[in-house]
Every structure is written in structure tokens, then in C-alpha cells.
Tab-separated table of C-alpha atoms in Angstrom:
chain	number	residue	atom	x	y	z
Y	1	GLU	CA	72.044	73.350	72.078
Y	2	THR	CA	73.044	76.704	70.632
Y	3	GLY	CA	69.584	78.270	70.694
Y	4	VAL	CA	69.252	77.955	66.923
Y	5	THR	CA	66.987	75.125	65.762
Y	6	GLN	CA	66.723	73.881	62.206
Y	7	THR	CA	64.149	71.525	60.700
Y	8	PRO	CA	64.188	69.114	59.097
Y	9	ARG	CA	67.593	67.621	59.913
Y	10	HIS	CA	67.596	65.581	56.717
Y	11	LEU	CA	65.754	66.103	53.432
Y	12	VAL	CA	65.750	64.166	50.190
Y	13	MET	CA	63.964	65.815	47.300
Y	14	GLY	CA	63.546	65.352	43.594
Y	15	MET	CA	64.520	68.038	41.121
Y	16	THR	CA	60.897	68.971	40.471
Y	17	ASN	CA	59.863	69.166	44.138
Y	18	LYS	CA	59.245	72.239	46.242
Y	19	LYS	CA	60.309	72.139	49.880
Y	20	SER	CA	61.174	74.564	52.645
Y	21	LEU	CA	63.828	74.633	55.353
Y	22	LYS	CA	62.982	76.253	58.652
Y	23	CYS	CA	65.152	77.972	61.242
Y	24	GLU	CA	64.181	79.397	64.614
Y	25	GLN	CA	66.376	81.230	67.113
Y	26	HIS	CA	65.700	81.806	70.813
Y	27	LEU	CA	68.628	84.133	71.486
Y	28	GLY	CA	66.969	87.492	71.004
Y	29	HIS	CA	69.141	88.228	67.979
Y	30	ASN	CA	68.196	90.554	65.151
Y	31	ALA	CA	70.255	89.069	62.342
Y	32	MET	CA	69.827	85.689	60.673
Y	33	TYR	CA	71.865	83.956	58.006
Y	34	TRP	CA	71.795	81.060	55.573
Y	35	TYR	CA	75.070	79.313	54.776
Y	36	LYS	CA	75.806	76.424	52.425
Y	37	GLN	CA	78.440	73.844	53.360
Y	38	SER	CA	79.520	71.494	50.553
Y	39	ALA	CA	82.112	68.757	50.777
Y	40	LYS	CA	85.645	70.011	50.220
Y	41	LYS	CA	84.525	73.670	50.016
Y	42	PRO	CA	84.469	76.487	52.563
Y	43	LEU	CA	81.240	77.600	54.161
Y	44	GLU	CA	79.508	79.957	51.746
Y	45	LEU	CA	77.327	82.796	52.950
Y	46	MET	CA	74.040	82.838	50.998
Y	47	PHE	CA	71.747	85.410	52.611
Y	48	VAL	CA	71.742	87.821	55.537
Y	49	TYR	CA	68.702	89.394	57.161
Y	50	ASN	CA	68.868	92.279	59.610
Y	51	PHE	CA	65.683	93.215	61.439
Y	52	LYS	CA	63.689	91.130	58.892
Y	53	GLU	CA	65.240	92.962	55.944
Y	54	GLN	CA	67.474	91.166	53.469
Y	55	THR	CA	70.820	92.934	53.498
Y	56	GLU	CA	72.972	90.437	51.632
Y	57	ASN	CA	72.346	88.113	48.722
Y	58	ASN	CA	75.581	86.471	47.718
Y	59	SER	CA	74.635	85.896	44.046
Y	60	VAL	CA	72.452	82.938	44.989
Y	61	PRO	CA	70.373	81.358	42.180
Y	62	SER	CA	66.673	82.176	42.265
Y	63	ARG	CA	65.766	78.528	42.894
Y	64	PHE	CA	66.657	79.403	46.508
Y	65	SER	CA	64.175	81.861	47.981
Y	66	PRO	CA	64.599	83.091	51.562
Y	67	GLU	CA	61.862	84.455	53.785
Y	68	CYS	CA	62.190	86.172	57.151
Y	69	PRO	CA	58.766	86.928	58.658
Y	70	ASN	CA	60.246	88.117	61.968
Y	71	SER	CA	63.612	88.291	63.722
Y	72	SER	CA	63.204	84.811	65.211
Y	73	HIS	CA	62.278	82.821	62.117
Y	74	LEU	CA	63.964	82.231	58.796
Y	75	PHE	CA	62.928	80.011	55.916
Y	76	LEU	CA	64.638	78.845	52.755
Y	77	HIS	CA	62.196	77.851	50.037
Y	78	LEU	CA	63.587	75.414	47.502
Y	79	HIS	CA	62.287	74.629	44.010
Y	80	THR	CA	63.665	72.942	40.891
Y	81	LEU	CA	66.995	72.242	42.553
Y	82	GLN	CA	69.939	70.506	40.909
Y	83	PRO	CA	71.974	67.559	42.249
Y	84	GLU	CA	74.914	69.936	42.821
Y	85	ASP	CA	72.755	71.781	45.366
Y	86	SER	CA	73.082	68.784	47.685
Y	87	ALA	CA	74.855	70.089	50.780
Y	88	LEU	CA	74.492	70.934	54.456
Y	89	TYR	CA	72.467	74.130	54.838
Y	90	LEU	CA	73.259	76.000	58.017
Y	91	CYS	CA	71.271	78.737	59.644
Y	92	ALA	CA	72.927	81.178	62.033
Y	93	SER	CA	71.914	84.188	64.089
Y	94	SER	CA	73.745	87.098	65.691
Y	95	ARG	CA	73.304	90.607	66.967
Y	96	GLY	CA	72.300	93.014	64.205
Y	97	ARG	CA	75.082	94.577	62.143
Y	98	ASP	CA	77.086	97.194	63.955
Y	99	ARG	CA	79.333	99.975	62.668
Y	100	GLY	CA	81.167	100.119	65.978
Y	101	PHE	CA	83.195	97.620	67.870
Y	102	ARG	CA	80.512	95.306	69.209
Y	103	ASN	CA	81.105	91.775	68.069
Y	104	THR	CA	78.545	90.057	65.903
Y	105	GLU	CA	79.381	86.472	66.821
Y	106	ALA	CA	77.299	84.011	64.839
Y	107	PHE	CA	75.618	81.051	66.519
Y	108	PHE	CA	74.889	78.167	64.190
Y	109	GLY	CA	72.128	75.598	64.093
Y	110	GLN	CA	72.849	71.929	63.436
Y	111	GLY	CA	71.997	72.192	59.766
Y	112	THR	CA	69.737	70.444	57.280
Y	113	ARG	CA	71.440	67.762	55.199
Y	114	LEU	CA	69.842	68.149	51.755
Y	115	THR	CA	70.123	65.548	49.021
Y	116	VAL	CA	68.719	66.328	45.584
Y	117	VAL	CA	68.034	63.261	43.448
Z	1	GLN	CA	93.434	82.379	44.584
Z	2	LYS	CA	91.139	81.689	47.542
Z	3	GLU	CA	90.889	84.454	50.126
Z	4	VAL	CA	91.546	81.945	52.904
Z	5	GLU	CA	93.578	78.771	52.496
Z	6	GLN	CA	93.353	75.890	54.956
Z	7	ASP	CA	94.729	72.379	54.556
Z	8	PRO	CA	91.720	70.054	54.707
Z	9	GLY	CA	93.745	67.159	56.127
Z	10	PRO	CA	92.753	64.700	57.401
Z	11	LEU	CA	95.130	65.041	60.337
Z	12	SER	CA	95.508	62.142	62.752
Z	13	VAL	CA	97.570	62.375	65.952
Z	14	PRO	CA	97.910	60.318	69.157
Z	15	GLU	CA	96.215	61.406	72.358
Z	16	GLY	CA	98.314	63.863	74.331
Z	17	ALA	CA	100.083	65.319	71.296
Z	18	ILE	CA	100.261	69.027	70.542
Z	19	VAL	CA	98.191	69.851	67.486
Z	20	SER	CA	98.890	72.777	65.183
Z	21	LEU	CA	96.233	73.955	62.740
Z	22	ASN	CA	96.887	76.803	60.321
Z	23	CYS	CA	95.335	79.166	57.810
Z	24	THR	CA	96.780	81.700	55.437
Z	25	TYR	CA	94.895	84.582	53.897
Z	26	SER	CA	95.396	87.143	51.177
Z	27	ASN	CA	93.248	90.126	52.243
Z	28	SER	CA	95.226	92.451	54.529
Z	29	ALA	CA	91.979	94.159	55.594
Z	30	PHE	CA	91.043	91.199	57.801
Z	31	GLN	CA	91.446	92.168	61.445
Z	32	TYR	CA	89.275	89.708	63.376
Z	33	PHE	CA	90.077	86.031	63.348
Z	34	MET	CA	88.075	83.107	64.606
Z	35	TRP	CA	88.371	79.389	65.011
Z	36	TYR	CA	85.226	77.277	64.909
Z	37	ARG	CA	84.944	73.615	65.888
Z	38	GLN	CA	82.432	71.443	64.084
Z	39	TYR	CA	81.617	67.974	65.327
Z	40	SER	CA	80.141	65.462	62.938
Z	41	ARG	CA	76.452	66.155	62.216
Z	42	LYS	CA	76.569	69.432	64.144
Z	43	GLY	CA	76.861	73.092	63.269
Z	44	PRO	CA	80.079	75.057	63.852
Z	45	GLU	CA	80.638	76.518	67.328
Z	46	LEU	CA	82.949	79.410	68.095
Z	47	LEU	CA	86.104	78.281	69.872
Z	48	MET	CA	88.452	81.259	69.786
Z	49	TYR	CA	88.134	84.909	68.740
Z	50	THR	CA	91.127	87.215	68.339
Z	51	TYR	CA	91.779	90.722	67.144
Z	52	SER	CA	94.847	91.731	65.145
Z	53	SER	CA	98.244	90.159	65.805
Z	54	GLY	CA	99.220	88.307	68.953
Z	55	ASN	CA	98.334	85.281	71.044
Z	56	LYS	CA	95.240	84.341	72.985
Z	57	GLU	CA	95.040	81.401	75.335
Z	58	ASP	CA	91.961	79.600	76.640
Z	59	GLY	CA	92.665	76.420	78.574
Z	60	ARG	CA	94.362	73.937	76.251
Z	61	PHE	CA	93.772	76.138	73.210
Z	62	THR	CA	96.024	78.947	71.946
Z	63	ALA	CA	95.212	81.102	68.944
Z	64	GLN	CA	98.028	82.964	67.258
Z	65	VAL	CA	97.809	85.670	64.602
Z	66	ASP	CA	100.695	87.006	62.531
Z	67	LYS	CA	99.270	89.748	60.340
Z	68	SER	CA	102.626	90.549	58.739
Z	69	SER	CA	102.716	87.014	57.328
Z	70	LYS	CA	98.920	86.746	56.920
Z	71	TYR	CA	99.038	83.526	58.903
Z	72	ILE	CA	96.934	82.290	61.803
Z	73	SER	CA	97.308	79.199	63.955
Z	74	LEU	CA	95.400	77.222	66.535
Z	75	PHE	CA	97.370	75.059	68.963
Z	76	ILE	CA	95.773	72.335	71.040
Z	77	ARG	CA	97.832	71.065	73.977
Z	78	ASP	CA	97.314	67.661	75.611
Z	79	SER	CA	94.910	66.678	72.853
Z	80	GLN	CA	91.974	64.458	73.762
Z	81	PRO	CA	89.797	62.110	71.663
Z	82	SER	CA	86.943	64.561	72.323
Z	83	ASP	CA	88.892	67.156	70.306
Z	84	SER	CA	88.286	65.078	67.166
Z	85	ALA	CA	86.312	67.384	64.884
Z	86	THR	CA	86.675	69.655	61.881
Z	87	TYR	CA	88.289	73.002	62.704
Z	88	LEU	CA	87.336	75.993	60.583
Z	89	CYS	CA	89.194	79.270	60.520
Z	90	ALA	CA	87.205	82.394	59.704
Z	91	MET	CA	87.952	86.073	59.467
Z	92	LYS	CA	86.329	89.438	58.930
Z	93	GLN	CA	87.277	93.071	58.493
Z	94	ARG	CA	85.400	94.741	61.363
Z	95	ALA	CA	84.005	93.608	64.698
Z	96	GLY	CA	80.483	94.496	63.610
Z	97	ALA	CA	80.828	93.030	60.136
Z	98	GLN	CA	78.561	90.124	59.349
Z	99	LYS	CA	80.374	88.656	56.388
Z	100	LEU	CA	82.706	85.936	57.567
Z	101	VAL	CA	85.159	84.352	55.151
Z	102	PHE	CA	85.869	80.749	56.061
Z	103	GLY	CA	88.653	78.332	55.323
Z	104	GLN	CA	87.811	74.884	54.039
Z	105	GLY	CA	88.246	73.286	57.452
Z	106	THR	CA	90.771	70.731	58.726
Z	107	ARG	CA	89.463	67.348	59.810
Z	108	LEU	CA	91.287	66.266	62.979
Z	109	THR	CA	91.260	62.842	64.649
Z	110	ILE	CA	92.859	62.219	68.044
Z	111	ASN	CA	93.599	58.533	68.521
Z	112	PRO	CA	93.364	57.061	72.060
């Protein structure tokens, strides 16, 4: 276990459904991330939160809506998704961003395998 | 052109072989280089972390960075079936930077 827990592990949803992915970290970190991992493509950073504030939105469509109520919890709200959004969604956490030399190693959860039908 | 290029494989080798995994990149600003290992149905876990050019060894694993060629490698000695996984290279510009750029990942199988 990496200290980052994601639920559910698997999700099948229709294009008109609304669902949410949940991530919780027990590492005392201040930064949390959502990544998308599709077959045959590199991991894509979607969102970054530092101290509950969104600091990066990597041109993600509005049908993906993140929420970070505190430094330990992160949600990804999903609505009106497309079949091409089917992928493994990974949550990660790390120390907060640093302008110095401290490393911000990311620890990943096991992911939610999402299938949009 | 992708910022980071990595051959997706699959790569299949016999147990005990030396494995070489590689990535090339185009952005000369990258200074920190990582290798992640991802087992099936799991998230990536950090395996090796290196700064700038040079070698770093950790047990059976050696990470090598050649910034002049924009080329990084991961060597696995005495490979084991438990090393079968997808290996992802990643890089960033500063230690404290949060934006990692990943390669596509190489799927590796070690055959007993």
C-alpha cells in the first residue's frame, strides 16, 4: 500500500450518468493530483491541487470536475462522458510545490478503471 | 514530436538476462529523471530518481542519464519473473516541480 487509496477500483457508466471518483491520502502531503492513463498513451496530468487550491488544469474538458475539500481528500466528478474517456484514472499525492531543491516525489494510488458505455 | 519517447514493447527476455530500457527526450530543460514500475492493476511506484547526467545504482537496478544525447536508460541485472511489469520513464525541470512528463511505458516480461 502506498498510502493513497482510490475508490471505486472499477466503474462502468453510461454517457448520461453522473459519478464521482474518490481519493484519500494518509501521507501528510499537501499536494494532490489526477492523472489519466489510456492504452498506448503516456500518463497525462489533469489537475494539481496545492493546499486545497487548484494550481494546474491541463486543458481538461469541463465534463471532468475536480474537488479538493482538504489536503487529504480529492474527488473527480464525472458527467456526460464520452467512450474515449474510458481509461485508468490515477490519483497521486506529494509534498506541496517547492521553489527550492526539495523533491516532490509523487505517490500513486491503484487507480479507478473507468469504462464509459 | 512527443517530449518523451519510449518504445512500448512488449519486451520479453529469459530469467537472468540483463534488461535495458530506454527513453529519449527533446526538452533540454529536464534535469530530474525518474523510472517508475507499474504492475498490472496497480499504480506506478517510484523505482529510481536521478539528477543530471551520470549513473545511479540500487541493487540490481542502474539508472543512466546522458544529457548531451538526451537519452536515459534503466538496466536490470539478473532479471527475475517478479520484474515483469510496465516501466515508465518520467522527467521534470526542477526538484520541486510538480509537472512530470512521462514516456508511454515499456511492457516487460521475464520468462522463467
